[in-house]
Amino acid sequence: LKKNGVEFSLFDNVTSNPVEENVWAGVAHFQEERCDSIIALGGGSPIDVAKAIGLMATHQPPMAQYDDKFDGWKLVRPIMPPLIAIPTTSGTGSEVGRSTVITLKATQRKTVIFSPHLLPRVALCDPELTLKLPPHITAATGMDALTHCVEAYLAKGYHPMCDGIALQGMRLIAKSLLRAVHYGDDVDARTSMMMAASMGAVAFQKGLGVCHSLAHPLSTIAGLHHGLANAIMLPYVLEFNQSAAPERLVDIAAALDGKKDEPAAAIVKRLNKFAGIPDKLSVAGVKAEQVPAMVEQAFEDASHLLNPRSVSKDDLKNLCEKALL
């Protein structure tokens, strides 16, 4: 930008698991500096905040009215500033997604705001930007991408295009995640992971599932990185979904290049182990006393509505307790 004489102003007040306060600080900065467009450089959090800044700089508050759970997308108009997304992680796929996830101050709940108008105008995906990503972040974000692909493939509904994209994303991750974790300068592995992350985000336009419903409160209540929360919960969710989608779980196991007749959940557990991800929530710092509040938030989270097996509060409690200790 400097070389080409483009004026810009840097805003970097973004937290992991972004909150509403980040957005309003960004809106104030955008307006004070009289900006006309936004470039989001970073992982899913900066890109999500950039989308929300563009929304709230051009739309009336409160932010809660745009909650997808209440059809807030109907209020979003195509008047937002142009957004260019440049991801530096390979996980959320927010650079090609039509939603942003922000924790609202009033509810302390991760809230999905969806609209086609939130889609960045341009996504510049350069795997070389991920070469210095630490192994634990590479692992967590990579498992986030895998969870997107897996839950999209399992989600209720008929969408063969999303299904095909999800399966190919799983294949890329199975071949490349551990290489990217343990050999961070492997450009081919980093390229495959970046493509898989974008593919996962395209695929989950079909829907997600109960793993994401649990991952959201694991972030807001227990402070877990979103990808880490998904990674730990995914094997338990796959076991839970076995009775509802046995054929699809066989497809997932095949895409992940598992051994003959090996369950998908076992393959994911093994992948987590070699990526350095704990198999229990307690190891990541989650406390038993946090479970009731997480169950309440997870049940209110719309992601599980497209899970192949219907979910009750007792189911959510049992999943948390199995994953805890």
Coordinates of C-alpha atoms in Angstrom, one line a residue:
L1 CA 0.0 0.0 0.0
K2 CA 2.8 2.4 0.9
K3 CA 4.7 1.6 -2.3
N4 CA 1.6 2.5 -4.3
G5 CA 0.8 5.6 -2.4
V6 CA -2.4 4.3 -0.9
E7 CA -3.4 5.9 2.4
F8 CA -4.4 3.5 5.1
S9 CA -4.9 3.4 8.9
L10 CA -4.1 0.3 11.0
F11 CA -6.7 -1.1 13.4
D12 CA -5.6 -4.2 15.4
N13 CA -7.9 -4.2 18.5
V14 CA -9.1 -7.8 17.9
T15 CA -9.2 -10.6 20.4
S16 CA -9.3 -14.3 19.8
N17 CA -13.0 -15.2 19.8
P18 CA -13.9 -11.6 18.9
V19 CA -16.4 -9.7 21.0
E20 CA -18.8 -6.8 20.3
E21 CA -16.5 -4.3 21.8
N22 CA -13.9 -5.1 19.1
V23 CA -16.4 -4.3 16.5
W24 CA -17.5 -0.9 17.9
A25 CA -13.9 0.1 18.4
G26 CA -13.3 -0.7 14.8
V27 CA -16.4 1.2 13.6
A28 CA -15.2 4.3 15.5
H29 CA -11.7 4.0 13.9
F30 CA -13.2 3.5 10.4
Q31 CA -15.3 6.6 10.8
E32 CA -12.7 8.8 12.4
E33 CA -10.2 8.0 9.7
R34 CA -12.9 8.4 7.0
C35 CA -12.0 5.1 5.4
D36 CA -13.8 3.8 2.3
S37 CA -12.8 0.2 2.3
I38 CA -11.4 -2.6 4.6
I39 CA -8.5 -5.0 4.2
A40 CA -8.6 -7.8 6.8
L41 CA -5.2 -9.5 7.4
G42 CA -5.1 -12.4 9.8
G43 CA -7.0 -15.5 11.0
G44 CA -10.7 -15.9 11.3
S45 CA -11.1 -13.4 14.1
P46 CA -9.8 -10.3 12.3
I47 CA -11.7 -11.3 9.1
D48 CA -14.9 -11.8 11.1
V49 CA -14.4 -8.4 12.9
A50 CA -13.8 -6.7 9.6
K51 CA -17.1 -8.0 8.2
A52 CA -18.9 -6.8 11.3
I53 CA -17.2 -3.4 11.2
G54 CA -18.4 -3.0 7.6
L55 CA -21.9 -4.0 8.6
M56 CA -22.2 -1.7 11.6
A57 CA -20.5 1.3 9.9
T58 CA -23.4 1.3 7.4
H59 CA -26.3 -0.1 9.3
Q60 CA -28.3 0.9 12.4
P61 CA -27.6 -0.6 15.8
P62 CA -28.1 -2.8 17.8
M63 CA -25.9 -5.6 16.4
A64 CA -28.2 -8.2 18.0
Q65 CA -31.0 -7.4 15.5
Y66 CA -28.8 -9.0 12.7
D67 CA -28.6 -12.4 14.5
D68 CA -29.2 -15.1 12.0
K69 CA -31.2 -17.0 14.5
F70 CA -33.9 -14.4 14.2
D71 CA -33.6 -14.0 10.4
G72 CA -31.5 -10.9 10.8
W73 CA -30.1 -11.4 7.3
K74 CA -33.3 -9.8 6.0
L75 CA -32.1 -6.4 7.4
V76 CA -28.7 -6.5 5.7
R77 CA -28.4 -4.3 2.6
P78 CA -25.7 -4.2 -0.1
I79 CA -24.2 -0.9 1.1
M80 CA -21.1 -2.1 3.0
P81 CA -17.6 -0.9 2.1
P82 CA -15.5 -3.2 -0.1
L83 CA -13.7 -5.9 1.9
I84 CA -10.5 -7.7 0.9
A85 CA -9.6 -10.7 3.0
I86 CA -6.1 -12.1 3.3
P87 CA -6.0 -15.2 5.6
T88 CA -2.9 -16.0 7.6
T89 CA -4.3 -19.3 9.0
S90 CA -5.9 -22.3 7.4
G91 CA -9.0 -23.0 9.4
T92 CA -12.1 -20.8 9.5
G93 CA -12.3 -20.1 5.8
S94 CA -13.9 -16.8 6.7
E95 CA -12.3 -15.3 3.6
V96 CA -14.9 -17.1 1.5
G97 CA -17.8 -17.2 4.0
R98 CA -21.0 -15.2 4.1
S99 CA -21.1 -14.9 7.9
T100 CA -19.4 -13.5 10.9
V101 CA -19.4 -14.8 14.5
I102 CA -19.2 -12.3 17.3
T103 CA -19.8 -12.6 21.0
L104 CA -22.5 -10.0 22.0
K105 CA -22.0 -8.1 25.2
A106 CA -25.6 -8.5 26.4
T107 CA -25.9 -12.2 26.0
Q108 CA -22.2 -13.4 26.2
R109 CA -23.2 -15.8 23.4
K110 CA -21.4 -16.4 20.1
T111 CA -23.8 -14.9 17.6
V112 CA -23.9 -15.7 13.9
I113 CA -24.7 -12.9 11.5
F114 CA -25.2 -14.1 8.0
S115 CA -25.7 -12.3 4.7
P116 CA -24.4 -12.8 1.2
H117 CA -23.4 -9.1 1.4
L118 CA -20.8 -10.0 4.1
L119 CA -18.8 -12.0 1.5
P120 CA -15.4 -10.3 0.9
R121 CA -15.1 -8.9 -2.6
V122 CA -11.7 -10.5 -2.9
A123 CA -9.9 -13.3 -1.0
L124 CA -6.1 -13.4 -1.4
C125 CA -5.0 -16.8 -0.2
D126 CA -1.2 -17.1 -0.1
P127 CA 0.0 -20.2 1.7
E128 CA 3.4 -18.6 2.3
L129 CA 1.7 -16.3 4.9
T130 CA 1.2 -19.4 7.0
L131 CA 4.8 -20.8 7.0
K132 CA 5.6 -19.3 10.4
L133 CA 2.4 -20.3 12.0
P134 CA 3.2 -22.2 15.3
P135 CA 2.5 -26.0 15.4
H136 CA -0.3 -25.7 18.0
I137 CA -2.1 -23.1 16.0
T138 CA -1.6 -25.0 12.8
A139 CA -3.1 -28.0 14.4
A140 CA -6.1 -26.2 16.0
T141 CA -7.0 -24.3 12.8
G142 CA -6.5 -27.3 10.7
M143 CA -8.9 -29.4 12.8
D144 CA -11.4 -26.5 12.6
A145 CA -11.2 -26.9 8.8
L146 CA -11.7 -30.6 9.1
T147 CA -14.7 -30.1 11.4
H148 CA -16.3 -27.8 8.8
C149 CA -15.9 -30.4 6.1
V150 CA -17.2 -33.3 8.3
E151 CA -20.2 -31.4 9.7
A152 CA -21.1 -30.1 6.3
Y153 CA -21.1 -33.6 4.9
L154 CA -23.2 -34.9 7.8
A155 CA -25.7 -32.0 7.8
K156 CA -29.3 -32.6 6.9
G157 CA -30.3 -31.6 3.4
Y158 CA -29.6 -32.4 -0.2
H159 CA -26.5 -30.6 -1.6
P160 CA -24.3 -32.9 -3.7
M161 CA -21.9 -30.0 -4.6
C162 CA -21.2 -29.2 -1.0
D163 CA -20.9 -32.9 -0.2
G164 CA -18.2 -33.3 -2.9
I165 CA -16.3 -30.2 -1.8
A166 CA -16.4 -31.4 1.8
L167 CA -15.1 -34.9 1.0
Q168 CA -12.2 -33.5 -1.1
G169 CA -11.4 -31.1 1.8
M170 CA -11.2 -34.1 4.1
R171 CA -8.8 -35.8 1.7
L172 CA -6.5 -32.8 1.6
I173 CA -6.4 -32.5 5.3
A174 CA -5.7 -36.2 5.9
K175 CA -2.7 -35.9 3.6
S176 CA -1.4 -32.6 4.7
L177 CA -2.3 -31.6 8.3
L178 CA 0.4 -33.5 10.1
R179 CA 3.0 -32.4 7.5
A180 CA 2.0 -28.8 8.1
V181 CA 2.1 -29.2 11.9
H182 CA 5.5 -30.9 12.0
Y183 CA 7.2 -29.4 9.0
G184 CA 5.9 -25.9 8.9
D185 CA 7.9 -24.8 5.9
D186 CA 6.4 -27.4 3.7
V187 CA 4.7 -25.1 1.1
D188 CA 2.8 -28.0 -0.6
A189 CA 1.3 -29.0 2.8
R190 CA 0.5 -25.4 3.6
T191 CA -1.1 -24.9 0.2
S192 CA -3.3 -28.0 0.6
M193 CA -4.4 -26.8 4.1
M194 CA -5.3 -23.3 2.9
M195 CA -7.4 -24.8 0.1
A196 CA -9.1 -27.2 2.4
A197 CA -10.0 -24.4 4.8
S198 CA -11.6 -22.4 2.0
M199 CA -13.4 -25.6 0.8
G200 CA -14.7 -26.3 4.3
A201 CA -16.2 -22.8 4.5
V202 CA -17.8 -23.2 1.1
A203 CA -19.2 -26.7 2.1
F204 CA -20.7 -25.5 5.4
Q205 CA -23.0 -23.2 3.6
K206 CA -25.1 -26.4 3.6
G207 CA -25.0 -26.4 7.4
L208 CA -23.0 -27.5 10.4
G209 CA -23.9 -29.6 13.5
V210 CA -23.7 -30.2 17.2
C211 CA -19.9 -30.0 17.3
H212 CA -20.1 -26.3 16.5
S213 CA -23.0 -25.8 18.9
L214 CA -20.7 -27.0 21.7
A215 CA -17.5 -25.3 20.4
H216 CA -19.1 -21.9 20.7
P217 CA -19.8 -21.9 24.4
L218 CA -16.5 -23.7 25.0
S219 CA -14.9 -20.5 23.7
T220 CA -17.2 -18.0 25.4
I221 CA -17.4 -19.7 28.8
A222 CA -14.2 -21.7 29.0
G223 CA -12.0 -19.6 26.8
L224 CA -10.9 -22.3 24.4
H225 CA -9.6 -21.5 20.9
H226 CA -12.5 -22.3 18.5
G227 CA -10.5 -24.8 16.5
L228 CA -9.2 -26.6 19.6
A229 CA -12.8 -26.9 21.0
N230 CA -13.9 -28.4 17.7
A231 CA -11.0 -30.8 17.6
I232 CA -11.6 -32.2 21.1
M233 CA -15.3 -32.6 20.6
L234 CA -15.3 -34.0 17.1
P235 CA -14.6 -37.7 17.9
Y236 CA -17.3 -37.7 20.5
V237 CA -19.8 -36.1 18.2
L238 CA -19.0 -38.6 15.5
E239 CA -19.7 -41.5 17.9
F240 CA -23.0 -39.7 18.8
N241 CA -24.0 -39.5 15.2
Q242 CA -23.1 -43.0 14.2
S243 CA -26.6 -44.4 14.5
A244 CA -28.1 -41.6 12.4
A245 CA -25.7 -41.5 9.5
P246 CA -23.7 -44.8 9.4
E247 CA -23.1 -44.7 5.6
R248 CA -21.9 -41.1 5.7
L249 CA -19.5 -42.0 8.5
V250 CA -18.1 -44.8 6.3
D251 CA -17.5 -42.2 3.6
I252 CA -15.8 -39.9 6.0
A253 CA -13.5 -42.7 7.2
A254 CA -12.6 -43.5 3.6
A255 CA -11.8 -39.8 2.9
L256 CA -9.6 -39.7 5.9
D257 CA -7.7 -42.7 4.6
G258 CA -8.5 -44.9 7.6
K259 CA -7.7 -48.6 8.0
K260 CA -10.3 -51.1 6.8
D261 CA -13.4 -50.9 9.0
E262 CA -11.8 -48.3 11.3
P263 CA -14.5 -45.9 12.6
A264 CA -14.2 -42.2 11.6
A265 CA -14.1 -41.2 15.3
A266 CA -11.0 -43.4 15.9
I267 CA -9.3 -41.9 12.9
V268 CA -10.0 -38.3 14.2
K269 CA -8.7 -39.3 17.7
R270 CA -5.5 -40.6 16.1
L271 CA -5.1 -37.4 14.0
N272 CA -5.6 -35.3 17.1
K273 CA -3.0 -37.3 19.0
F274 CA -0.3 -36.9 16.4
A275 CA -1.1 -33.2 16.0
G276 CA -0.6 -32.7 19.7
I277 CA -4.2 -32.0 20.6
P278 CA -5.5 -33.3 23.9
D279 CA -8.3 -35.9 23.9
K280 CA -10.1 -34.4 27.0
L281 CA -11.6 -31.0 27.7
S282 CA -10.2 -31.0 31.3
V283 CA -6.6 -31.1 29.9
A284 CA -7.4 -27.9 28.0
G285 CA -8.6 -26.2 31.2
V286 CA -12.4 -26.8 31.1
K287 CA -14.0 -27.3 34.5
A288 CA -17.0 -29.5 35.4
E289 CA -18.8 -26.6 37.0
Q290 CA -18.8 -24.9 33.6
V291 CA -20.8 -27.6 31.9
P292 CA -24.4 -26.5 32.8
A293 CA -23.9 -23.0 31.4
M294 CA -22.3 -24.5 28.3
V295 CA -25.2 -26.9 27.8
E296 CA -27.7 -24.0 27.9
Q297 CA -25.7 -21.9 25.4
A298 CA -25.2 -24.9 23.1
F299 CA -28.9 -25.8 23.1
E300 CA -29.7 -22.2 22.0
D301 CA -27.1 -22.3 19.2
A302 CA -28.7 -23.0 15.9
S303 CA -25.8 -25.1 14.4
H304 CA -27.2 -28.3 15.9
L305 CA -30.5 -27.9 14.1
L306 CA -29.0 -29.5 11.0
N307 CA -27.2 -32.3 12.9
P308 CA -28.1 -35.7 11.5
R309 CA -29.3 -36.8 14.9
S310 CA -31.6 -34.6 17.0
V311 CA -30.1 -33.2 20.1
S312 CA -31.6 -32.6 23.6
K313 CA -30.1 -30.9 26.6
D314 CA -29.3 -34.3 28.1
D315 CA -27.5 -35.3 24.9
L316 CA -25.4 -32.1 25.1
K317 CA -24.6 -32.7 28.8
N318 CA -23.6 -36.3 28.1
L319 CA -21.3 -35.2 25.3
C320 CA -19.6 -32.7 27.5
E321 CA -19.2 -35.1 30.3
K322 CA -17.7 -37.8 28.0
A323 CA -15.3 -35.3 26.6
L324 CA -14.4 -33.8 30.0
L325 CA -12.6 -36.6 31.9

